[in-house]
C-alpha cells in the first residue's frame, strides 16, 4: 500500500495525474513541480491496481534519470517488484528490442553496437577513401547531419539536394550512402539505429507490431518535450488498442531543437493520441515567488506557446530578482567575484552557487578570475579552459621563463610544436642529465655534445632555447606581460602551428591569445617582471581544493547544461542582445529557415531563471571591449515587461572610465540599435 500512501501526499493536480484511469494522458509539468514523483507514484499505483510490472514500460532520456526512477519505485513497491518494470532509456530499449528480434530482422542474432567513437572511426576511414581526404573537414559536423537525417526517417535515397543549405550537407550526403553500406557489411548499428530500426520494423511488419503491443499494457515517457520524430513514432507503434500512454514534459522547457528534438510532439499530443486528458502541474517546490513571477513574465512572451501555465511558489516570498546594470564586461566578472564573497558571508557554500551563460566562451574570463581569487569551481557543458591542451602548452612556456629548471614543463613543450626532438632524443637528454648531474634544461643547452642526437634535433633544441632566452630578456626589461607572452608563442612556432591546424585551430588560437590577454588583465595590480609573472601563473593555474571538502565548488554551466539542476544562488551572465538571444538566432538567414529560434532562446532563458531557488541575479553589461575596440550592448529583449514588484535594479560600481567623446559615440550607437529593434 506504499503507492496509495504516497498518492495521498500529492497536491490535487499531481493526484489527478496519478489516478488517471486509462487512455492517453499528457502531464504538463512546470519547472520544479515534482514530475518524477508523479511518474513513479503512478507506476506504483498501477501495480497496486493489478497491472503486471513486466508489462509496464517507463522511458527516460538518461541513465541517471532511469536509475533515479528505479530507486524511488523500489521504495513504493514490494520487494523485487520494481526490478520487473521496464525502466529504460530509449537507446537501452532499442538494444533489448534488437537482441530479441535480430534473427527475424537479419537472419542472425549476431550484431554489434558501435559507440560514438567507433562510428567516428568508420566515417574517418570513409573520408580517407573518398575524394575528401585532402580537405580539412569537421567530422562532428558530418556525424551530426547524418544523425539528424536518420532520426527524421530520411534515408540516403530520399535526400533532396534542393534543401541543402551548406557545403557540409553535400559532403555528408555523399558519405551517408557509404556509411550505411559499411554498417551493413559489419552487421553493426550505431546509436541512432537503436531507435530508428525498431521504429521502422514495427511500422513495416504487422506481426511484430502486434506482438510488441501485446507486451505492454502501460507506457510512460519522461521529458517528452525532448523527443524527436522517430521517438514519437516508436511510441505510436508500441501503443496498442489500450492506448494507455502517459507522457510527462514541459513545452516551456524545450531547448534542444539543434539536436533534433521536436516541440510539436508535445504541442500536438492530442492530435497524435485523440481523446487525451491533460493535467497541468503548476505548483513549484523549488523557487521563491519573485523568481517565478519573473519566469512567468518571460515565458508569457513566447509567440508559439500552446499550453499556458502559471507557476506558483510553494515556498512563498523571498528576495526580489536583481537586474544588475554594469559598465562593461570587466565590471561583470568583477561583480561576480564580489557577489560570491557576499553570499559566502551569508553562509552559502560554494556548491550553492551557479554562474550560467549562453556560450562557453563567456566562461573563460570567469574561470581566470575564480582561479586568481582562490575560488573552487566545476565546469559543465564544456572543457575547463585550463584543461585545454593549447592553454597548458602556453602556461608551460611561461613557467620556463621564471623557472628554467621546471623539467615537467620543458618535457611538455620540448617538441610542441614539432621541432625534431622526439621521444628517443628526450631519453638521451634525460640520461645525459642524470649521468652528468645537471638539470634537464642544461642537458638541452649541451645538445651538441650529448652525442647520438641527429643534427635536426640539435637545431630544434637551439631554436627552443633562443626563443626562451629572448622572451626572458623581454621580461627582465619590463615589457608588458601580454606582449612577452605573444612574442614567445610566436617565436616558438606555437601560434603558427595552431593557425595551420586542420581542426579547431581558430578556436584554439583564440584560447592561447586569451591567455596572453589574461596576463594584461592582472598586470596592473601585480606589475611586470619575472616575479610578477611567477605570481600570476601560480594564481591562475593553481588546482584549487575546497577547504570544506570535495564537491564544494561553484558551478559554471551553459544554460543548456544547467537544465535539470537547481541552486540556491544563480547569476546569469550577458543578458544582452547578441548573447541572449544569441546573435546567430536573430540572423535573418537563420530565422528564415528556423523561425522558432527566438522562441527557443526565450525558453532557454526561462530554464536558466527557474534553476534558482532563493536568489537570482541577471547581469546586463552596457559594453564590451574586443581587441581594443569598445562596442555598446543592448539589454536583452527578454527583460522587457518584467514585473516591477519582483525586480530590483542595481547600478553596480563602474570600474572603467570612458572619455566624453567615447561615451557620446557609444550612446549614439546604442540609440541606433534600440531604434532598429523598434522597427
XYZ file of C-alpha atoms in Angstrom:
679
model
C 0.000 0.000 0.000
C 3.024 2.270 -0.190
C 1.828 3.631 -3.536
C -1.564 4.599 -2.118
C 0.066 6.272 0.882
C 2.416 8.192 -1.408
C -0.517 9.283 -3.576
C -2.273 10.706 -0.536
C 0.617 13.165 -0.046
C 0.313 14.661 -3.523
C -1.219 18.018 -4.394
C -4.557 17.891 -6.284
C -3.023 18.157 -9.773
C -0.383 15.518 -9.030
C -3.060 13.219 -7.579
C -5.205 13.691 -10.691
C -2.298 12.579 -12.890
C -1.531 9.570 -10.689
C -5.182 8.422 -10.503
C -5.973 8.846 -14.189
C -7.629 5.553 -15.108
C -6.975 4.715 -18.744
C -6.304 6.204 -22.154
C -3.716 8.777 -23.240
C -2.566 11.319 -20.670
C -0.423 14.434 -21.114
C 1.091 15.763 -17.884
C 2.399 19.296 -18.409
C 4.924 19.518 -15.595
C 6.187 23.040 -14.930
C 9.716 23.572 -13.628
C 10.184 22.249 -10.102
C 6.704 20.720 -9.966
C 7.680 17.176 -8.915
C 7.268 15.279 -12.185
C 9.476 12.294 -11.215
C 7.401 11.807 -8.104
C 4.266 11.745 -10.252
C 5.658 9.152 -12.674
C 6.927 6.757 -10.012
C 3.806 7.077 -7.865
C 1.623 6.442 -10.922
C 3.587 3.260 -11.714
C 3.255 2.072 -8.095
C -0.495 2.702 -8.144
C -0.926 0.845 -11.452
C 0.795 -2.184 -9.890
C -1.440 -1.936 -6.810
C -4.478 -1.947 -9.090
C -3.345 -5.180 -10.744
C -1.105 -4.153 -13.657
C 1.675 -6.659 -14.217
C 5.004 -4.865 -13.604
C 6.698 -6.647 -16.535
C 4.071 -5.124 -18.841
C 4.870 -1.546 -17.799
C 7.417 0.397 -19.886
C 8.805 3.663 -18.454
C 11.194 5.515 -20.751
C 13.503 8.395 -19.832
C 16.357 10.133 -21.650
C 19.350 9.481 -19.414
C 20.630 6.536 -17.415
C 20.761 8.791 -14.370
C 17.062 9.653 -14.652
C 16.188 5.998 -15.190
C 18.198 4.947 -12.139
C 16.590 7.651 -10.004
C 13.168 6.433 -11.125
C 14.119 2.878 -10.156
C 15.349 3.928 -6.700
C 12.120 5.795 -5.972
C 9.960 2.975 -7.305
C 11.778 0.457 -5.122
C 10.570 2.357 -2.038
C 6.964 2.389 -3.275
C 6.552 -1.280 -4.246
C 7.018 -4.679 -2.581
C 10.482 -6.223 -2.643
C 11.546 -7.415 -6.092
C 8.589 -5.889 -7.928
C 10.265 -2.731 -9.243
C 13.007 -4.751 -10.990
C 10.357 -6.321 -13.266
C 9.262 -2.959 -14.680
C 10.871 -1.995 -17.997
C 12.724 1.098 -16.749
C 14.811 2.193 -19.677
C 16.255 4.931 -21.831
C 15.177 4.948 -25.484
C 18.545 3.507 -26.503
C 18.526 0.723 -23.910
C 15.038 -0.229 -25.040
C 16.345 -0.384 -28.606
C 19.145 -2.741 -27.592
C 16.682 -5.120 -25.878
C 14.346 -4.977 -28.849
C 17.092 -5.772 -31.366
C 18.534 -8.531 -29.185
C 15.155 -10.245 -29.206
C 14.313 -9.564 -32.858
C 17.724 -9.719 -34.550
C 17.074 -13.154 -36.075
C 13.803 -12.038 -37.652
C 15.399 -8.813 -38.968
C 18.820 -10.032 -40.192
C 18.523 -13.807 -40.090
C 21.128 -13.935 -37.345
C 21.287 -12.899 -33.702
C 24.802 -11.524 -34.087
C 25.145 -7.759 -34.363
C 27.491 -5.102 -32.994
C 26.578 -1.768 -31.410
C 29.021 0.980 -32.344
C 29.559 3.724 -29.808
C 30.206 7.299 -30.954
C 33.953 6.713 -31.158
C 33.525 3.573 -33.288
C 31.075 5.343 -35.614
C 33.512 8.239 -35.972
C 36.288 5.798 -36.911
C 34.120 4.314 -39.674
C 33.372 7.769 -41.074
C 37.002 8.841 -40.785
C 38.061 5.819 -42.838
C 35.419 6.639 -45.445
C 36.713 10.207 -45.638
C 40.157 8.845 -46.458
C 38.794 6.545 -49.157
C 36.562 9.118 -50.827
C 37.587 12.307 -52.594
C 37.602 14.342 -49.378
C 40.901 13.194 -47.871
C 42.720 16.365 -48.916
C 40.226 18.687 -47.199
C 40.073 19.807 -43.570
C 36.566 18.660 -42.655
C 34.862 18.656 -39.272
C 33.897 15.047 -38.628
C 31.448 16.032 -35.886
C 29.526 18.275 -38.294
C 29.172 15.369 -40.729
C 28.084 12.958 -37.988
C 25.511 15.449 -36.700
C 23.905 15.765 -40.130
C 23.695 12.015 -40.664
C 22.196 11.633 -37.190
C 19.526 14.277 -37.859
C 18.630 12.628 -41.175
C 18.323 9.204 -39.589
C 16.101 10.493 -36.812
C 13.932 12.237 -39.371
C 13.437 8.948 -41.275
C 15.431 10.396 -44.172
C 17.381 7.667 -45.949
C 20.261 8.281 -48.386
C 17.970 7.695 -51.370
C 15.344 10.191 -50.124
C 17.716 13.104 -49.508
C 16.761 16.184 -51.511
C 19.788 18.310 -52.537
C 17.413 21.233 -53.098
C 17.186 21.552 -49.310
C 20.947 21.654 -48.734
C 21.958 24.955 -47.105
C 25.679 24.402 -46.591
C 28.631 22.678 -48.253
C 28.712 20.147 -45.428
C 25.228 18.941 -46.394
C 26.518 17.690 -49.763
C 29.622 16.094 -48.202
C 27.556 14.362 -45.504
C 25.052 13.140 -48.108
C 27.815 11.550 -50.171
C 29.226 9.799 -47.106
C 25.808 8.763 -45.761
C 25.376 6.177 -48.537
C 28.814 4.646 -47.956
C 28.362 4.789 -44.173
C 25.134 2.763 -44.276
C 26.714 0.241 -46.646
C 29.675 -0.130 -44.283
C 27.419 -0.674 -41.251
C 25.527 -3.414 -43.089
C 28.789 -5.076 -44.073
C 29.939 -5.024 -40.463
C 26.488 -6.193 -39.256
C 26.644 -3.159 -36.985
C 24.273 -0.486 -35.717
C 25.065 2.960 -34.351
C 23.263 4.752 -31.524
C 20.689 6.278 -33.859
C 19.865 2.857 -35.312
C 18.935 1.630 -31.836
C 15.775 3.716 -32.119
C 15.332 4.059 -35.870
C 15.491 0.328 -36.671
C 12.870 -0.752 -34.087
C 10.541 2.018 -35.263
C 10.991 1.056 -38.931
C 10.462 -2.642 -38.261
C 7.341 -2.004 -36.188
C 5.932 0.247 -38.909
C 6.631 -2.302 -41.651
C 5.567 -5.583 -40.017
C 2.085 -6.208 -38.644
C 3.119 -9.381 -36.804
C 5.978 -7.656 -34.997
C 3.881 -4.616 -34.120
C 1.017 -6.717 -32.704
C 3.420 -8.842 -30.660
C 5.100 -5.826 -29.049
C 1.816 -4.010 -28.472
C 0.555 -7.034 -26.518
C 3.731 -6.968 -24.442
C 2.941 -3.620 -22.748
C -0.265 -2.597 -21.019
C 1.048 0.829 -19.948
C 3.747 3.094 -21.381
C 5.145 6.194 -19.649
C 7.625 8.682 -21.134
C 9.554 11.345 -19.212
C 10.842 14.651 -20.700
C 8.527 14.235 -23.671
C 9.322 17.729 -24.952
C 12.793 16.440 -25.883
C 11.597 13.625 -28.157
C 12.285 13.682 -31.874
C 10.231 12.382 -34.781
C 11.495 8.788 -34.635
C 10.989 8.531 -30.858
C 7.410 9.696 -31.261
C 6.843 7.137 -33.993
C 8.313 4.376 -31.824
C 5.882 5.335 -29.070
C 2.945 5.321 -31.508
C 3.856 1.869 -32.786
C 4.205 0.392 -29.287
C 0.879 1.777 -28.075
C -1.804 -0.818 -28.673
C -5.573 -0.756 -28.523
C -5.456 0.026 -24.777
C -3.931 3.446 -25.605
C -2.551 3.649 -22.066
C 0.246 6.066 -22.799
C 1.260 8.752 -20.285
C 3.818 11.388 -21.250
C 5.283 13.957 -18.888
C 7.033 17.097 -20.090
C 7.052 20.857 -20.369
C 6.835 22.623 -23.721
C 8.210 25.727 -21.963
C 11.491 23.860 -21.409
C 12.000 22.556 -24.952
C 15.555 23.747 -25.735
C 17.156 21.010 -27.825
C 15.913 21.522 -31.401
C 19.554 21.746 -32.517
C 19.957 18.046 -31.741
C 16.655 17.001 -33.275
C 14.063 17.498 -30.523
C 10.674 18.425 -31.982
C 8.493 20.647 -29.796
C 5.436 19.824 -31.922
C 5.463 16.294 -30.436
C 4.189 17.661 -27.123
C 2.194 20.533 -28.602
C 0.305 18.152 -30.916
C -0.060 15.285 -28.453
C -3.854 15.460 -28.659
C -3.663 15.032 -32.435
C -1.319 12.050 -32.177
C -3.420 10.486 -29.405
C -7.045 11.673 -29.783
C -9.127 11.960 -26.642
C -6.103 12.594 -24.429
C -6.589 14.002 -20.947
C -4.387 16.935 -19.904
C -3.156 17.711 -16.396
C -1.072 20.795 -15.570
C 1.395 20.776 -12.673
C 1.874 24.434 -11.717
C 2.859 24.248 -8.030
C 6.589 24.867 -7.881
C 8.546 23.458 -4.914
C 11.905 24.952 -5.896
C 11.841 28.738 -6.207
C 10.695 31.767 -4.251
C 7.753 33.829 -5.544
C 9.701 36.753 -7.126
C 11.773 34.323 -9.192
C 8.646 32.626 -10.516
C 6.946 35.955 -11.236
C 9.887 36.858 -13.462
C 9.893 33.396 -15.066
C 6.155 33.587 -15.797
C 6.562 37.020 -17.401
C 9.464 35.890 -19.568
C 7.736 32.791 -20.936
C 4.457 34.638 -21.465
C 6.214 36.484 -24.297
C 6.545 33.281 -26.326
C 4.737 33.607 -29.653
C 4.036 29.912 -30.240
C 3.023 28.788 -26.770
C 0.265 26.142 -26.900
C -0.440 25.442 -23.237
C -0.418 28.327 -20.783
C 0.936 27.571 -17.325
C 1.467 29.917 -14.385
C 3.942 28.657 -11.809
C 3.029 29.207 -8.138
C 5.616 29.033 -5.380
C 5.036 26.551 -2.586
C 7.934 28.209 -0.741
C 6.450 31.673 -0.504
C 8.032 35.139 -0.799
C 11.734 35.948 -0.934
C 14.266 38.485 -2.170
C 13.478 40.282 -5.398
C 15.359 39.322 -8.545
C 18.306 41.649 -9.153
C 18.752 43.241 -12.567
C 22.369 44.388 -12.375
C 23.456 47.192 -14.718
C 27.212 47.114 -15.354
C 29.631 49.337 -17.229
C 31.314 46.612 -19.269
C 32.470 43.024 -19.436
C 35.284 43.574 -16.942
C 32.824 45.037 -14.460
C 30.615 41.994 -14.973
C 33.235 39.471 -13.922
C 34.484 41.611 -11.018
C 30.888 41.906 -9.838
C 30.526 38.107 -9.931
C 33.550 37.709 -7.655
C 32.228 40.303 -5.216
C 28.812 38.616 -5.066
C 30.347 35.207 -4.393
C 32.159 36.733 -1.427
C 28.940 38.382 -0.252
C 26.957 35.147 -0.428
C 29.734 33.330 1.405
C 29.334 35.861 4.201
C 25.650 34.914 4.253
C 26.782 31.327 4.927
C 26.172 29.896 1.459
C 28.722 27.269 0.429
C 30.385 27.413 -2.965
C 28.285 24.444 -4.088
C 25.128 26.514 -3.535
C 26.087 28.959 -6.315
C 25.866 28.706 -10.098
C 27.078 31.066 -12.821
C 25.143 30.466 -16.036
C 25.721 31.795 -19.549
C 24.640 31.220 -23.150
C 28.043 30.372 -24.644
C 31.105 28.558 -23.304
C 33.267 31.466 -24.461
C 31.756 33.565 -21.672
C 33.225 31.202 -19.082
C 36.898 31.796 -19.880
C 37.356 35.127 -18.136
C 35.212 33.940 -15.194
C 37.407 30.871 -14.797
C 40.511 33.028 -14.701
C 39.083 35.340 -12.048
C 37.880 32.440 -9.916
C 41.329 30.869 -10.007
C 43.050 34.178 -9.345
C 40.824 34.629 -6.291
C 41.241 31.091 -4.969
C 37.624 30.068 -5.528
C 36.943 26.390 -6.460
C 34.652 25.645 -9.385
C 33.484 22.941 -11.749
C 32.578 23.435 -15.394
C 29.581 21.746 -17.029
C 28.868 21.669 -20.755
C 32.463 22.061 -21.934
C 36.143 21.525 -21.210
C 37.610 23.689 -18.483
C 39.690 26.451 -20.004
C 42.814 25.498 -18.056
C 42.432 21.842 -19.091
C 42.717 22.641 -22.808
C 45.946 21.429 -24.390
C 46.894 24.741 -26.003
C 46.426 26.577 -22.687
C 48.543 24.022 -20.819
C 51.223 24.332 -23.504
C 51.196 28.124 -23.273
C 51.484 28.040 -19.494
C 54.373 25.558 -19.724
C 56.289 28.017 -21.927
C 55.590 30.836 -19.461
C 56.690 28.753 -16.470
C 60.039 28.144 -18.133
C 60.616 31.902 -18.255
C 60.509 32.148 -14.465
C 61.897 28.695 -13.667
C 64.178 27.237 -16.375
C 64.676 24.093 -14.252
C 60.973 23.186 -14.441
C 61.576 19.783 -16.057
C 57.884 18.860 -16.312
C 57.111 21.982 -18.332
C 60.197 21.560 -20.513
C 59.341 17.944 -21.310
C 55.818 19.051 -22.237
C 56.849 21.634 -24.813
C 60.261 20.468 -25.999
C 58.644 19.112 -29.160
C 55.478 21.251 -29.188
C 55.244 22.276 -31.914
C 57.324 19.555 -33.578
C 60.988 20.564 -33.841
C 62.697 17.192 -34.262
C 63.067 16.342 -30.560
C 61.206 13.020 -30.376
C 60.901 10.509 -27.543
C 64.233 8.828 -28.295
C 66.071 12.155 -28.224
C 64.386 13.060 -24.941
C 65.590 9.750 -23.471
C 69.195 10.556 -24.497
C 68.928 14.049 -22.974
C 67.448 12.628 -19.784
C 70.205 10.004 -19.484
C 72.850 12.698 -20.012
C 71.361 14.932 -17.295
C 71.390 12.039 -14.811
C 74.922 10.934 -15.712
C 76.357 14.447 -15.528
C 74.313 15.586 -12.532
C 72.894 18.589 -14.354
C 69.339 19.785 -14.906
C 67.334 18.662 -17.906
C 67.433 22.250 -19.216
C 71.235 22.234 -19.014
C 71.276 18.959 -20.939
C 69.211 20.649 -23.656
C 71.734 23.516 -23.727
C 74.523 20.964 -24.256
C 72.656 19.170 -27.051
C 75.667 19.450 -29.399
C 77.901 17.492 -27.052
C 75.377 14.958 -25.736
C 76.095 12.591 -28.616
C 73.716 10.312 -30.525
C 71.470 13.291 -31.331
C 70.863 13.974 -35.041
C 71.546 17.440 -36.430
C 67.862 18.340 -36.793
C 67.334 17.548 -33.090
C 70.239 19.789 -32.076
C 68.860 22.579 -34.245
C 65.439 22.112 -32.663
C 66.874 22.402 -29.148
C 68.813 25.521 -30.060
C 65.749 27.135 -31.641
C 63.729 26.494 -28.479
C 66.463 27.995 -26.298
C 66.698 31.114 -28.476
C 63.001 31.882 -28.146
C 63.013 31.232 -24.377
C 66.123 33.336 -23.793
C 64.747 36.159 -25.924
C 61.438 36.187 -24.061
C 63.252 36.136 -20.713
C 65.213 39.247 -21.719
C 61.963 40.996 -22.704
C 60.534 40.070 -19.323
C 63.535 41.394 -17.401
C 63.411 44.625 -19.429
C 59.878 45.271 -18.169
C 57.972 44.616 -21.415
C 54.205 44.187 -20.703
C 53.416 40.600 -19.811
C 50.887 40.080 -22.598
C 53.430 41.219 -25.217
C 56.074 38.927 -23.707
C 53.668 36.004 -23.963
C 52.523 36.786 -27.505
C 56.112 37.190 -28.676
C 57.155 33.925 -27.021
C 54.266 31.944 -28.515
C 55.026 33.356 -31.971
C 58.786 32.791 -31.801
C 58.287 29.241 -30.538
C 56.074 28.476 -33.532
C 53.068 27.731 -31.333
C 50.925 30.478 -32.859
C 51.599 29.417 -36.446
C 51.113 25.740 -35.588
C 47.596 26.440 -34.275
C 46.822 28.756 -37.171
C 47.604 25.956 -39.634
C 45.802 23.216 -37.668
C 43.256 21.319 -39.762
C 40.689 21.018 -36.991
C 39.707 23.596 -34.392
C 42.806 25.712 -34.956
C 40.981 29.031 -34.886
C 39.280 28.464 -31.533
C 42.459 27.002 -30.035
C 44.417 30.035 -31.228
C 41.815 32.271 -29.583
C 42.283 30.350 -26.322
C 46.020 30.937 -26.453
C 45.537 34.627 -27.242
C 43.081 34.847 -24.360
C 45.781 33.530 -22.027
C 48.101 36.375 -23.056
C 45.345 38.921 -22.529
C 44.639 37.436 -19.099
C 48.155 38.450 -18.075
C 47.402 42.016 -19.136
C 44.216 41.987 -17.056
C 46.161 41.207 -13.888
C 49.348 43.125 -14.608
C 48.032 46.444 -13.322
C 47.763 45.012 -9.818
C 50.786 42.709 -9.981
C 53.242 44.729 -12.072
C 55.682 43.340 -14.680
C 58.899 41.345 -14.474
C 59.726 37.692 -13.615
C 58.402 37.808 -10.037
C 55.059 39.246 -11.120
C 54.718 36.653 -13.875
C 55.527 33.870 -11.399
C 52.806 35.080 -9.008
C 50.247 35.349 -11.787
C 50.993 31.891 -13.169
C 50.714 30.389 -9.714
C 47.358 32.072 -9.090
C 45.907 31.265 -12.495
C 46.959 27.615 -12.633
C 46.614 26.540 -9.015
C 44.449 23.471 -8.637
C 42.046 24.797 -6.036
C 40.694 22.331 -3.496
C 37.847 23.397 -1.250
C 38.785 23.794 2.358
C 35.451 22.189 3.237
C 35.910 19.004 1.242
C 35.426 17.679 -2.273
C 32.317 18.752 -4.113
C 32.135 22.210 -2.573
C 32.570 24.075 -5.846
C 30.860 26.878 -7.718
C 29.110 25.553 -10.820
C 29.842 27.177 -14.178
C 27.449 25.985 -16.856
C 25.838 26.856 -20.121
C 22.093 27.322 -19.891
C 21.673 24.091 -21.850
C 23.885 22.146 -19.431
C 22.074 23.559 -16.377
C 18.710 22.012 -17.265
C 17.592 19.614 -14.550
C 19.736 21.272 -11.868
C 18.884 23.719 -9.083
C 20.881 26.069 -6.865
C 20.084 28.473 -4.020
C 22.027 31.219 -5.843
C 22.092 31.768 -9.615
C 23.817 34.543 -11.581
C 23.096 34.705 -15.318
C 25.754 36.489 -17.362
C 25.323 38.517 -20.522
C 21.596 39.299 -20.553
C 22.083 41.372 -23.693
C 21.220 41.170 -27.368
C 23.708 39.039 -29.271
C 24.327 36.792 -26.283
C 20.814 36.073 -25.029
C 19.278 35.732 -27.546
C 22.395 34.549 -29.325
C 23.399 36.586 -32.384
C 23.043 33.530 -34.612
C 19.349 33.157 -33.764
C 18.468 36.700 -34.840
C 20.268 36.379 -38.172
C 17.582 36.660 -40.910
C 19.291 33.867 -42.868
C 18.753 31.549 -39.900
C 15.278 32.649 -38.844
C 14.040 32.299 -42.431
C 14.624 28.548 -42.237
C 14.022 28.120 -38.490
C 11.504 30.764 -37.395
C 11.172 29.275 -33.904
C 14.775 30.091 -32.921
C 13.926 33.220 -30.906
C 11.193 31.405 -29.007
C 13.668 28.659 -28.131
C 16.133 31.263 -26.876
C 13.346 32.640 -24.680
C 12.660 29.162 -23.326
C 16.398 28.767 -22.665
C 16.369 31.961 -20.584
C 13.297 30.643 -18.756
C 15.156 27.408 -17.959
C 18.040 29.427 -16.510
C 15.730 31.539 -14.352
C 13.937 28.516 -12.937
C 17.210 26.935 -11.758
C 17.292 29.493 -8.907
C 15.845 28.617 -5.522
C 16.455 31.698 -3.340
C 18.473 34.357 -5.179
C 18.629 35.265 -8.855
C 20.742 37.990 -10.472
C 20.554 38.982 -14.145
C 23.719 40.756 -15.302
C 23.427 43.404 -18.008
C 26.767 44.909 -19.191
C 26.448 48.091 -21.273
C 29.533 47.465 -23.411
C 32.270 45.003 -24.255
C 35.835 45.531 -25.391
C 37.117 43.255 -28.132
C 40.710 43.694 -29.293
C 40.800 47.242 -28.017
C 37.508 48.313 -29.590
C 34.598 49.132 -27.315
C 31.166 48.005 -28.507
C 27.888 49.154 -26.927
C 25.410 46.466 -25.893
C 21.611 46.473 -25.802
C 19.727 44.850 -22.898
C 18.083 41.575 -23.893
C 14.572 41.819 -25.302
C 13.654 39.113 -22.781
C 13.988 41.688 -19.984
C 11.164 43.785 -21.429
C 7.942 43.799 -19.428
C 9.191 42.093 -16.283
C 7.051 42.790 -13.175
C 8.483 45.786 -11.327
C 7.413 44.440 -7.942
C 9.614 41.363 -8.436
C 12.666 43.226 -9.787
C 15.343 45.269 -8.020
C 17.514 47.231 -10.459
C 21.080 47.660 -9.205
C 23.642 50.071 -10.655
C 26.904 48.273 -9.943
C 30.108 50.260 -9.458
C 31.596 51.214 -12.808
C 35.255 50.201 -12.980
C 36.039 51.549 -16.455
C 36.220 55.276 -17.092
C 35.119 56.463 -20.527
C 36.256 59.616 -22.245
C 33.414 62.057 -23.087
C 33.783 61.563 -26.850
C 33.846 57.768 -26.418
C 30.756 57.889 -24.228
C 28.956 60.062 -26.790
C 29.828 57.643 -29.605
C 28.630 54.689 -27.532
C 25.376 56.453 -26.690
C 24.710 57.249 -30.347
C 25.400 53.651 -31.385
C 23.184 52.312 -28.598
C 20.318 54.603 -29.610
C 20.708 53.394 -33.182
C 20.483 49.767 -32.048
C 17.388 50.469 -29.977
C 15.766 52.273 -32.900
C 16.476 49.254 -35.095
C 14.826 46.951 -32.582
C 11.773 49.191 -32.527
C 11.322 48.605 -36.232
